[in-house]
Amino acid sequence: MARLALCVLTLLVAGALSSPERSNVSPKIADPVFLQRQVDLMILFFHLHEPNHLQSWKQICDTWTPEKNIEHFSNVTAVTTFIEMLEHKWVLPRAVPFSVLESEHKFEAVTLYNVLYSAKDYDTFYKAAVYFRERVNENLFAYVLGVVIVNRPDTKGIYIPRLHEVFPSFYNNGEILTTAQRINTHGHRLVESYPSTYKWDNNVVIRWNDTIWPYSNNHITPVVYFTNDIGLNTFYYNYHLAQPSWLHSEVLPLNKERRGEWFWFVHSQIVARYYMERLSNGLGEIPELGHEIVKEGHNPGLLYHNGIAFPVRPDYYHLDRPVLVQALQKIDDYERRVRDAIEQGYVLNHLGERIDICTPEAIEILGNLIEANTESPNPKYYNDFISLWKKVLGNSIVHEKQYHHHVVPLVVPSVLEHYQTALRDPAFYMIWKRVLGLFKLWQEKLPPYKREELALPQVAIEQVDVDKLVTFFEYNYFNVSSYLHMNEEEAKELYDQVSVVVQHPRLNHKKYKVRVHVKSEVAKTVLVKFFLAPKYDSHGNEIPLHVNTHNFMQIDEFVHDLPAGETVITRESVDTSKVWDTANNVYYAFEKSLQGDKQFNMEQLENMESLVQHLMLPKGRVGGMPFVLMVYISDYRAPKVHREPSNVAKVSLGLTIVAQQLTDDPLGFPVNRPLYPWQVEGVKNLYLQDVLIYHKHTPEIVVPHME
């Protein structure tokens, strides 16, 4: 099986720092039914490029059809529609690129989702999944199956293999995978002949460092370690797996009431984190996106599984070309409609009725509107201009209606058109800087927070002490064996005889503690937040607080019982040096439990999924780089809709923060609106502390960066 771990962006991990207190909780032991389902569904993701190898799968496909079992589905229309699509070959073929942003592809994906989700029992769902596994495009199948597992009540908490191990070609360039194919052909006997490979136990390791790949034309190579980070990109894919824009909120398992707000918050945090990495490497401001020339090209070096290269955007890419005129005109129209709505203070729903957006709660409406998701009040009028930008800047290739009676287009999407690769392209951050400008325009029209809204009487932060903050590069390893085709013996045993892993450099940091000295006149339950922002811009000028507000990245949030008197709140960064477990180990742990050899404690999965904490801190500089740490303590306000932390988010997808809504406060509060010095002056529960982040060289790892 493929390795399973996912790093999740620490800026979105509530509890990214650990508290010394530990609660004694009884272990959660997985029951046999759950274990069997976990094993069954994990195997469905194994070597998805290949046909069904298991004899039990072949038997299902020979004896079971959806037509003969249509009474076991609640959505009969979806089943009959998909059967007709298969019969007439109106579906996307296997082994060609799939993008959910392509309308015909999305229609097929949504229809298949409705089929699988509407299965009345688990047995029907599983047989339908096996049946469709080799009949539909493998990338589409993995995407749909993931969304179904997240949402079906009888599969909640099932661990979904991470996409970087299901489809390694999205995360490793063509040269890596060509080397892996050679190893798969020759086995271990020629490993020493390749300059980039060596043996490690029973694995063959490919040394790789795409930050110095000579075939890349990227001028922002110094931040490739961040933009290409496999955990970061897998996080972004999994976020959209949990919140697909085409799925109605009533069936979403988490945070359905704040869907639009999360859309804004997730992207604002990613862009803020990227900006700090640019500053750490002397790259300056994120370029503005206009309609003339995009200076920064992008050559991902990735290949689709069928050998077709991902599209390349050359340097000095001209947008003022006839072929792009229509798309750019649509973008202008859609953006203008959103901007007009913000200026006017209302949006129009599909009936032409006005909906007020002048209140803080309207962030939900605005987020849904800009994403153009199913909760948008008028998705046809306020259309999806973000996806249009991605098609324009990705330089993607579309051969209209090439497949099956001119129904399905053949597309070669760019990295921007896949959630699992979009963060690799610097144009992603240019697009989102522009989009966040719309949110910022709306935020500036809200009244500034009053001092009494920010203050917490009787509580004062007297001092904040932070250990020395040090970052460094280390090697991390990812298995790519699922990319390699199995021989007859491997297919029979469903086991990879040759295990190939790729060695990638990644940014990490040393453990540290934050100590907050607090004086409180009363005992009370409070919410504590930590934010981090750059102190100076790319020109060396100190960034004013009201300008810097949108640059603050939330790195921690926790509830704390504050005693009366003086106390010290201590938070320690979690251990980020754990080696991620392999899918083989996880899979066989489930199997052993199923056979009665050993009980499986569900906390094993939750602990493994502590996620992208290696990206908590920006790289900084060798001599130290100034940042601002904001500590904010507020009254604890319980969320209006209480939910237990969801295994769907924590285990299935590794999205810890999305699993738990700690407070009813707006996301990012109090930096979700511009903050001015006059607002925070005298607010004793808000403390700004200058910190330095140092970078320590790892001599054996060469990663270009600013000293």
XYZ file of C-alpha atoms in Angstrom:
707
model
C 0.000 0.000 0.000
C 1.060 3.599 -0.438
C 2.293 5.737 2.422
C -0.572 7.594 4.033
C 0.467 10.663 5.962
C -0.738 14.198 5.362
C 0.871 17.403 6.590
C -1.734 20.065 7.209
C -0.954 23.731 7.267
C -0.190 24.640 10.848
C -1.653 28.067 10.429
C -4.986 26.234 10.292
C -4.348 23.764 13.085
C -6.093 24.710 16.295
C -3.853 23.572 19.073
C -0.738 23.754 16.940
C 1.068 24.294 20.217
C 0.523 21.710 22.891
C -0.569 22.318 26.437
C 1.236 20.480 29.244
C -2.071 19.306 30.670
C -3.273 15.935 29.419
C -6.748 14.601 30.054
C -7.217 10.936 30.882
C -9.558 9.631 28.230
C -10.536 6.020 27.753
C -9.050 4.564 24.563
C -11.376 4.361 21.571
C -11.074 0.818 20.251
C -12.146 0.208 16.657
C -14.890 -2.394 16.350
C -14.735 -5.250 13.771
C -17.324 -3.680 11.462
C -15.365 -0.427 11.265
C -12.082 -2.306 10.759
C -13.497 -4.349 7.879
C -14.848 -1.264 6.172
C -11.544 0.534 6.688
C -9.598 -2.319 5.062
C -12.085 -2.663 2.199
C -12.082 1.028 1.338
C -8.322 1.500 1.669
C -7.721 -1.195 -0.941
C -10.012 0.593 -3.397
C -7.412 3.383 -3.621
C -4.510 0.965 -4.176
C -2.957 1.131 -7.678
C -5.997 2.909 -9.069
C -4.441 3.150 -12.521
C -4.846 -0.606 -12.885
C -7.956 -2.770 -13.318
C -9.542 -4.766 -10.516
C -7.106 -7.490 -9.451
C -8.841 -8.962 -6.419
C -10.863 -12.093 -7.100
C -13.641 -10.836 -4.822
C -13.874 -7.647 -6.891
C -14.059 -9.620 -10.122
C -16.853 -11.703 -8.675
C -18.812 -8.572 -7.738
C -18.366 -7.143 -11.237
C -19.476 -10.446 -12.801
C -22.578 -10.921 -10.668
C -23.694 -7.452 -9.558
C -24.961 -4.509 -11.601
C -26.644 -1.262 -10.527
C -29.522 -1.932 -12.937
C -30.456 -5.155 -11.137
C -30.174 -3.497 -7.726
C -31.753 -0.135 -8.437
C -34.215 -0.559 -5.558
C -31.241 -0.313 -3.180
C -30.608 3.317 -4.206
C -32.665 6.280 -3.050
C -31.654 8.462 -6.030
C -32.960 6.389 -8.917
C -32.584 9.282 -11.372
C -28.851 9.501 -10.728
C -28.434 5.749 -11.169
C -30.331 5.584 -14.451
C -28.555 8.684 -15.740
C -25.125 7.272 -14.986
C -25.994 3.889 -16.470
C -27.046 5.668 -19.663
C -23.807 7.662 -19.673
C -21.813 4.442 -19.422
C -23.823 2.671 -22.113
C -23.366 5.515 -24.592
C -19.769 6.105 -23.506
C -20.491 9.678 -22.485
C -17.998 9.426 -19.638
C -14.398 10.543 -19.398
C -12.109 7.676 -20.464
C -9.519 6.245 -18.124
C -5.898 7.413 -18.260
C -6.709 10.971 -19.373
C -6.623 14.134 -17.223
C -9.627 14.964 -15.050
C -10.422 18.382 -13.588
C -13.459 19.102 -11.445
C -13.308 22.697 -12.730
C -14.282 21.438 -16.210
C -18.095 21.521 -16.412
C -18.574 18.192 -18.244
C -16.132 16.469 -15.911
C -17.885 17.953 -12.894
C -21.287 16.771 -14.121
C -20.009 13.202 -14.316
C -18.390 13.478 -10.872
C -21.539 14.892 -9.262
C -23.722 12.227 -10.870
C -21.445 9.430 -9.655
C -21.424 10.995 -6.186
C -25.227 10.991 -6.136
C -25.219 7.314 -7.104
C -22.781 6.200 -4.407
C -24.142 8.486 -1.703
C -27.707 7.314 -2.297
C -26.907 3.637 -1.698
C -29.314 2.638 1.061
C -26.821 0.418 2.885
C -23.072 -0.070 3.118
C -23.085 -3.338 1.175
C -24.709 -1.666 -1.835
C -22.339 1.292 -1.601
C -19.266 -0.940 -1.492
C -20.368 -3.122 -4.403
C -21.224 -0.054 -6.464
C -17.785 1.423 -5.721
C -16.068 -1.792 -6.824
C -18.247 -1.940 -9.938
C -17.467 1.619 -11.017
C -13.788 1.502 -10.027
C -12.593 0.184 -13.377
C -15.390 1.702 -15.459
C -14.717 5.385 -14.841
C -11.697 7.647 -14.967
C -9.407 6.772 -12.050
C -8.763 10.376 -10.974
C -12.472 11.134 -11.043
C -13.155 7.946 -9.067
C -10.644 8.813 -6.326
C -12.092 12.309 -5.998
C -15.714 11.152 -5.825
C -15.015 8.224 -3.508
C -13.226 10.566 -1.106
C -16.168 12.979 -0.995
C -18.621 10.097 -0.502
C -16.627 8.567 2.360
C -16.542 11.951 4.096
C -20.305 12.388 3.839
C -21.905 8.945 4.205
C -22.998 8.268 7.804
C -21.789 4.649 7.629
C -18.235 5.620 6.586
C -17.582 8.533 8.925
C -14.126 8.389 10.440
C -12.756 6.112 7.710
C -9.143 7.019 6.969
C -8.751 8.163 3.353
C -5.324 7.520 1.776
C -3.594 10.783 1.012
C -3.503 11.735 -2.621
C 0.274 12.075 -2.820
C 0.458 8.318 -2.362
C -2.513 7.425 -4.533
C -1.287 9.554 -7.470
C 2.409 10.441 -6.941
C 2.614 12.025 -10.400
C 0.879 15.146 -9.041
C 3.737 15.704 -6.600
C 6.876 14.383 -8.307
C 8.250 15.532 -11.637
C 8.787 13.427 -14.741
C 12.463 12.794 -14.082
C 11.723 11.288 -10.662
C 9.015 9.019 -12.019
C 11.132 7.912 -14.982
C 13.824 6.862 -12.504
C 11.174 5.047 -10.453
C 10.014 3.154 -13.547
C 13.577 2.038 -14.256
C 13.887 0.742 -10.707
C 10.559 -1.056 -11.079
C 11.847 -2.743 -14.241
C 15.349 -3.648 -13.036
C 14.676 -4.184 -9.341
C 17.558 -3.627 -6.927
C 20.318 -4.888 -9.201
C 21.072 -1.564 -10.927
C 20.377 0.803 -8.053
C 24.044 1.622 -7.584
C 24.294 2.547 -11.276
C 21.967 5.524 -10.896
C 23.579 8.617 -9.346
C 20.378 9.619 -7.569
C 19.395 6.303 -5.935
C 20.458 4.200 -2.971
C 19.108 1.325 -0.880
C 17.504 1.858 2.504
C 16.426 -1.404 4.146
C 14.008 -2.905 1.595
C 13.336 0.438 -0.084
C 15.013 2.133 -3.004
C 15.373 5.859 -2.322
C 15.529 8.508 -5.036
C 17.438 11.554 -3.847
C 15.574 14.567 -5.080
C 15.691 18.307 -4.654
C 13.327 20.147 -6.975
C 14.461 23.485 -5.525
C 17.600 23.145 -7.678
C 16.106 21.251 -10.640
C 18.016 22.641 -13.670
C 15.117 22.205 -16.109
C 12.869 24.601 -14.225
C 12.482 28.132 -15.557
C 11.015 29.389 -12.293
C 12.579 32.602 -11.016
C 11.099 32.108 -7.542
C 13.079 28.938 -6.875
C 13.908 30.081 -3.299
C 10.314 29.388 -2.164
C 9.765 26.148 -4.084
C 10.317 24.236 -0.830
C 7.124 25.938 0.391
C 4.941 26.025 -2.732
C 5.825 22.409 -3.637
C 5.474 21.116 -0.087
C 3.575 17.858 -0.457
C 1.698 18.173 2.815
C 0.641 21.734 2.061
C -0.725 20.793 -1.356
C -2.455 17.690 -0.006
C -4.054 19.823 2.697
C -5.511 22.149 0.093
C -6.930 19.210 -1.870
C -8.442 17.706 1.278
C -10.002 21.023 2.276
C -11.895 21.058 -1.018
C -12.719 17.380 -0.565
C -14.445 18.330 2.694
C -16.149 21.409 1.214
C -16.792 20.823 -2.509
C -18.369 23.887 -4.077
C -20.985 21.763 -5.870
C -22.336 20.089 -2.724
C -25.165 21.599 -0.682
C -24.339 22.565 2.887
C -27.087 20.495 4.488
C -25.166 17.280 3.760
C -21.725 18.597 4.705
C -20.426 16.987 7.906
C -18.663 20.039 9.326
C -19.002 23.804 9.733
C -21.892 24.065 7.312
C -23.095 27.285 8.976
C -19.792 29.089 8.281
C -18.878 27.717 4.885
C -18.334 31.057 3.155
C -16.365 32.425 6.096
C -14.043 29.411 6.046
C -13.513 29.947 2.318
C -12.177 33.424 3.054
C -10.189 32.427 6.134
C -8.364 29.441 4.637
C -7.190 31.429 1.628
C -6.277 34.521 3.619
C -4.057 32.402 5.856
C -2.364 30.605 2.956
C -1.566 33.892 1.213
C -0.294 35.449 4.464
C 1.969 32.445 5.029
C 3.304 32.615 1.450
C 3.987 36.342 1.793
C 6.153 35.739 4.856
C 8.117 33.104 2.952
C 8.699 35.560 0.105
C 9.983 38.162 2.546
C 12.237 35.562 4.168
C 13.895 35.068 0.780
C 14.056 38.683 -0.383
C 11.485 38.246 -3.141
C 9.379 41.281 -2.362
C 5.655 41.839 -2.603
C 3.266 39.439 -4.308
C 2.885 40.888 -7.829
C -0.379 42.564 -8.748
C -2.478 40.748 -11.334
C -3.623 42.829 -14.288
C -4.679 42.210 -17.879
C -1.407 42.770 -19.686
C 1.708 40.751 -18.835
C 2.431 38.135 -16.160
C 6.184 38.248 -15.675
C 6.567 35.029 -13.698
C 6.208 31.882 -15.755
C 5.796 28.398 -14.353
C 7.150 25.075 -15.566
C 6.000 22.400 -13.102
C 7.876 19.552 -14.774
C 4.954 17.249 -13.978
C 3.579 14.554 -16.257
C 0.114 13.067 -16.305
C 0.058 9.301 -15.911
C -0.454 8.885 -19.656
C 2.819 10.719 -20.318
C 1.352 14.075 -21.355
C 3.167 17.033 -19.807
C 1.382 19.632 -17.700
C 1.031 22.957 -19.544
C 3.788 25.536 -19.107
C 3.305 29.287 -18.739
C 6.318 31.081 -20.224
C 7.898 34.128 -18.636
C 6.335 37.443 -19.684
C 3.073 35.737 -20.552
C 0.897 38.150 -22.552
C -2.773 38.289 -21.610
C -3.696 40.827 -24.298
C -4.190 38.131 -26.930
C -7.310 37.538 -29.028
C -7.733 33.992 -27.719
C -8.086 35.323 -24.150
C -10.308 38.339 -24.825
C -13.615 36.590 -24.125
C -12.445 34.978 -20.881
C -10.959 38.231 -19.597
C -14.159 40.094 -20.438
C -16.159 37.573 -18.392
C -13.724 37.940 -15.507
C -14.117 41.723 -15.640
C -17.903 41.435 -15.637
C -18.075 38.971 -12.740
C -15.553 40.875 -10.612
C -17.343 44.162 -11.296
C -20.651 42.680 -10.136
C -19.109 41.643 -6.824
C -17.392 45.023 -6.415
C -20.638 46.850 -7.195
C -22.466 44.749 -4.619
C -19.894 45.655 -1.971
C -20.099 49.359 -2.833
C -23.913 49.304 -2.830
C -24.158 47.231 0.340
C -26.374 44.490 -1.049
C -26.402 41.538 -3.435
C -29.242 40.383 -5.644
C -30.592 36.874 -5.255
C -31.940 34.805 -8.156
C -35.331 36.502 -7.758
C -33.836 39.986 -7.986
C -34.394 40.646 -4.283
C -31.829 42.602 -2.272
C -29.811 40.896 0.467
C -28.002 43.209 2.865
C -24.240 42.619 3.222
C -23.448 45.547 5.527
C -23.274 43.408 8.671
C -20.290 41.388 9.971
C -22.264 38.166 9.515
C -22.456 38.856 5.770
C -18.944 37.401 5.370
C -20.822 34.117 4.954
C -22.858 35.496 2.044
C -19.839 37.131 0.422
C -17.703 33.995 0.721
C -20.375 31.808 -0.851
C -20.936 34.420 -3.545
C -17.263 34.644 -4.556
C -16.776 30.879 -4.508
C -19.995 30.585 -6.544
C -20.924 27.502 -4.545
C -24.368 25.985 -4.076
C -25.139 28.390 -1.211
C -24.543 31.482 -3.346
C -27.717 33.589 -3.554
C -27.223 33.996 -7.316
C -24.448 31.802 -8.801
C -25.428 32.493 -12.416
C -25.063 36.244 -12.008
C -22.119 36.277 -9.587
C -20.225 33.637 -11.497
C -16.992 31.761 -10.787
C -14.294 34.155 -11.966
C -11.555 32.426 -9.914
C -11.697 29.303 -12.085
C -11.626 31.493 -15.189
C -8.441 33.146 -13.932
C -6.928 29.699 -13.422
C -7.672 28.661 -16.991
C -6.278 31.900 -18.385
C -3.072 31.919 -16.335
C -2.514 28.180 -16.512
C -2.162 28.276 -20.294
C -4.133 25.044 -20.321
C -5.069 23.128 -23.430
C -8.658 22.312 -24.372
C -9.667 20.262 -27.392
C -13.411 20.779 -27.421
C -15.693 17.734 -27.480
C -13.139 15.190 -28.619
C -14.539 12.130 -26.888
C -17.543 9.953 -27.553
C -19.951 11.574 -29.984
C -18.473 15.011 -29.268
C -19.810 15.051 -25.709
C -16.706 15.025 -23.509
C -13.871 17.517 -24.126
C -10.247 16.440 -23.996
C -8.456 18.853 -21.684
C -4.894 19.125 -20.440
C -5.382 21.174 -17.252
C -2.584 23.237 -15.740
C -1.479 22.859 -12.131
C -3.814 25.750 -11.262
C -6.821 23.652 -12.287
C -6.159 20.915 -9.740
C -6.606 21.591 -6.035
C -3.759 19.170 -5.317
C -1.233 21.191 -7.364
C -2.581 24.766 -7.488
C -0.326 26.073 -4.713
C 2.788 25.249 -6.758
C 2.190 28.096 -9.217
C 3.029 31.674 -8.110
C 0.017 32.812 -10.155
C -2.232 31.173 -7.530
C -1.144 33.760 -4.969
C -1.521 36.584 -7.491
C -5.102 35.489 -8.149
C -5.869 35.253 -4.468
C -4.241 38.569 -3.622
C -6.717 40.064 -6.090
C -9.665 38.091 -4.662
C -8.771 38.953 -1.075
C -8.755 42.582 -2.181
C -12.526 42.251 -2.657
C -12.944 40.865 0.855
C -10.708 43.657 2.156
C -12.868 46.260 0.397
C -15.911 44.842 2.197
C -14.115 44.641 5.570
C -13.079 48.290 5.351
C -16.738 49.278 5.025
C -17.564 47.673 8.367
C -17.262 49.898 11.442
C -13.909 49.516 13.242
C -13.995 47.451 16.410
C -14.741 49.566 19.459
C -12.301 49.399 22.312
C -14.913 47.734 24.511
C -15.351 45.009 21.875
C -11.631 44.254 22.028
C -10.966 44.732 25.739
C -11.334 42.122 28.456
C -11.721 44.001 31.747
C -9.852 42.644 34.757
C -7.382 40.702 32.580
C -3.968 42.049 31.584
C -1.069 40.486 29.692
C 2.035 41.746 31.453
C 4.768 39.996 29.487
C 5.328 37.438 26.717
C 8.480 35.301 26.612
C 9.332 33.247 23.537
C 12.185 30.767 23.202
C 14.633 31.288 20.373
C 12.839 30.490 17.106
C 15.012 28.452 14.740
C 14.122 26.861 11.401
C 16.098 24.349 9.366
C 15.761 22.018 6.395
C 15.451 18.266 6.784
C 14.734 15.315 4.529
C 11.325 13.733 4.301
C 10.365 10.583 2.410
C 7.331 9.739 0.274
C 6.466 6.432 -1.327
C 5.722 6.495 -5.080
C 5.196 2.756 -5.612
C 1.532 3.206 -6.491
C 2.642 4.976 -9.677
C 4.413 1.801 -10.844
C 2.493 -0.996 -12.528
C 2.432 -4.356 -10.795
C 3.661 -7.577 -12.344
C 1.522 -10.729 -12.287
C 2.825 -11.914 -8.933
C 2.336 -8.496 -7.314
C -1.191 -8.251 -8.718
C -2.035 -11.677 -7.312
C -0.738 -10.814 -3.832
C -1.697 -7.125 -4.070
C 1.708 -6.187 -2.700
C 4.580 -4.098 -4.087
C 7.760 -6.161 -4.222
C 9.783 -3.060 -5.093
C 9.217 -0.136 -2.743
C 10.405 3.200 -4.145
C 10.520 6.304 -1.981
C 11.564 9.841 -2.874
C 13.677 11.986 -0.580
C 12.481 15.604 -0.483
C 13.831 18.526 1.570
C 11.292 20.298 3.747
C 11.284 23.231 6.146
C 10.952 22.487 9.850
C 11.638 24.246 13.139
C 13.061 23.448 16.540
C 10.675 22.992 19.445
C 9.991 26.104 21.469
C 7.779 27.451 24.225
C 5.658 30.576 24.522
C 5.036 31.870 28.047
C 2.290 34.432 28.567
C 2.388 36.217 31.930
C -1.172 37.195 32.841
C -2.726 39.003 35.768
C -6.447 38.505 36.303
C -8.681 39.938 38.986
C -11.158 37.074 38.584
C -11.130 33.415 37.649
C -12.719 32.851 34.270
C -12.622 30.758 31.108
C -10.908 32.567 28.258
C -9.897 32.014 24.665
C -6.234 32.578 23.821
C -4.973 33.213 20.288
C -1.482 33.623 18.841
C -0.910 35.440 15.543
C 2.305 36.007 13.579
C 3.023 38.727 10.989
C 6.069 40.307 9.320
C 7.394 43.482 10.932
C 8.880 45.036 7.772
C 7.831 44.994 4.122
C 10.096 44.160 1.180
C 11.460 47.719 1.134
C 12.524 47.584 4.770
C 9.719 49.837 5.986
C 7.861 48.943 9.165
C 4.346 47.874 8.249
C 1.667 49.939 10.054
C -0.706 47.872 12.165
C -3.806 48.674 10.101
C -1.975 47.645 6.904
C -0.431 44.580 8.527
C -3.766 43.279 9.780
C -4.351 41.062 6.752
C -0.810 39.652 7.049
C -1.397 38.096 10.473
C -1.397 34.299 10.423
C -3.160 32.510 13.255
C -0.829 29.865 14.661
C -2.728 28.827 17.767
C -6.114 29.000 19.477
C -7.104 27.315 22.719
C -9.525 27.555 25.633
C -7.904 28.160 29.027
C -9.237 28.298 32.587
C -7.632 31.447 33.945
C -7.250 31.584 37.743
C -7.441 34.782 39.748
C -4.117 36.467 40.393
C -0.871 36.173 38.495
C -0.265 33.146 36.297
C 1.843 31.997 33.360
C 0.211 30.308 30.388
C 2.806 28.026 28.787
C 2.394 26.553 25.323
C 4.949 24.250 23.770
C 5.280 23.569 20.067
C 4.512 19.952 19.271
C 7.133 17.473 18.199
C 7.390 17.762 14.419
C 10.175 15.237 14.013
C 7.946 12.156 13.872
C 8.478 9.931 10.846
C 5.190 9.496 9.059
C 3.936 5.949 8.978
C 3.484 4.063 5.742
C 0.193 2.874 4.350
C 1.534 -0.657 4.568
C 1.937 -0.312 8.326
C -1.441 1.341 8.791
C -3.182 -1.201 6.574
C -1.600 -4.193 8.299
C -2.376 -2.708 11.707
C -6.041 -2.744 10.699
C -5.719 -6.290 9.360
C -4.089 -7.573 12.553
C -6.849 -6.018 14.614
C -9.422 -7.565 12.332
C -7.816 -10.965 12.862
C -7.863 -10.468 16.625
C -4.091 -10.170 17.074
C -4.146 -6.676 18.533
C -6.739 -4.019 19.282
C -6.590 -0.851 17.200
C -6.830 2.370 19.198
C -8.374 5.119 17.061
C -6.127 7.653 18.774
C -3.243 6.136 16.797
C -4.708 7.725 13.671
C -5.547 11.011 15.368
C -2.037 11.318 16.790
C -0.456 10.534 13.438
C -2.522 13.285 11.887
C -1.091 16.180 13.894
C -0.275 17.534 10.471
C 1.644 20.426 8.890
C 3.276 21.744 11.971
C 6.608 21.754 10.186
C 5.342 24.863 8.359
C 4.285 26.749 11.481
C 7.174 29.207 11.206
C 8.439 31.025 8.102
C 12.076 30.381 7.278
C 13.448 33.652 8.587
C 17.106 34.585 8.050
C 20.457 33.281 9.243
C 21.053 36.466 11.245
C 17.467 36.611 12.456
C 14.410 38.159 10.785
C 11.971 40.385 12.712
C 8.336 39.331 13.054
C 5.472 40.427 15.280
C 3.774 37.945 17.607
C 0.312 39.023 18.733
C -1.183 37.381 21.806
C -4.881 38.038 22.347
C -7.045 36.877 25.246
C -10.821 37.234 25.081
C -13.889 35.956 26.844
C -14.722 32.429 25.821
C -17.935 32.433 23.815
C -19.122 28.925 23.058
C -20.230 28.285 19.481
C -23.961 28.607 18.906
C -24.002 25.258 17.136
C -22.086 22.775 19.279
C -20.520 19.744 17.669
C -18.108 17.186 18.973
C -14.737 17.261 17.187
C -15.336 15.353 13.987
C -13.388 12.255 13.020
C -14.391 13.084 9.469
C -12.064 16.054 9.481
C -9.422 14.850 11.932
C -8.907 11.294 10.714
C -10.443 11.030 7.266
C -8.837 14.200 5.944
C -6.432 15.460 8.588
C -8.142 18.848 8.834
C -7.875 19.339 12.584
C -8.986 22.957 12.753
C -12.042 22.358 10.586
C -12.999 19.550 12.943
C -13.482 21.788 15.938
C -15.122 25.179 16.223
C -13.865 26.473 19.551
C -15.716 29.766 19.672
C -18.552 31.816 18.288
C -16.109 34.631 17.463
C -15.576 35.498 13.801
C -12.705 33.591 12.231
C -9.466 35.519 12.604
C -10.905 37.878 15.235
C -9.671 40.520 16.036
C -7.588 40.854 12.845
C -10.523 40.102 10.546
C -10.920 43.897 10.208
C -8.249 46.600 10.068
C -6.836 47.406 13.508
C -5.434 50.858 14.235
C -3.065 51.783 17.078
C -5.726 54.032 18.619
C -8.032 51.022 18.918
C -5.603 48.800 20.789
C -3.923 51.444 22.926
C -4.755 50.626 26.524
C -6.265 47.229 25.590
C -4.319 45.140 28.097
C -5.498 41.745 26.883
C -3.789 42.293 23.507
C 0.001 42.161 23.447
C 2.390 42.731 20.531
C 5.821 41.165 20.959
C 8.734 41.525 18.531
C 10.426 38.193 17.817
C 13.296 37.068 15.597
C 13.207 33.908 13.499
C 16.614 32.429 12.756
C 17.473 29.952 10.029
C 20.168 27.372 10.641
C 21.905 25.800 7.670
C 21.772 22.053 7.181
C 25.067 21.575 5.267
C 24.093 18.368 3.448
C 20.826 19.859 2.117
C 21.173 22.439 -0.641
C 18.110 24.697 -0.861
C 18.502 28.117 -2.521
C 17.374 30.885 -0.188
C 18.196 34.373 1.008
C 20.746 34.491 3.834
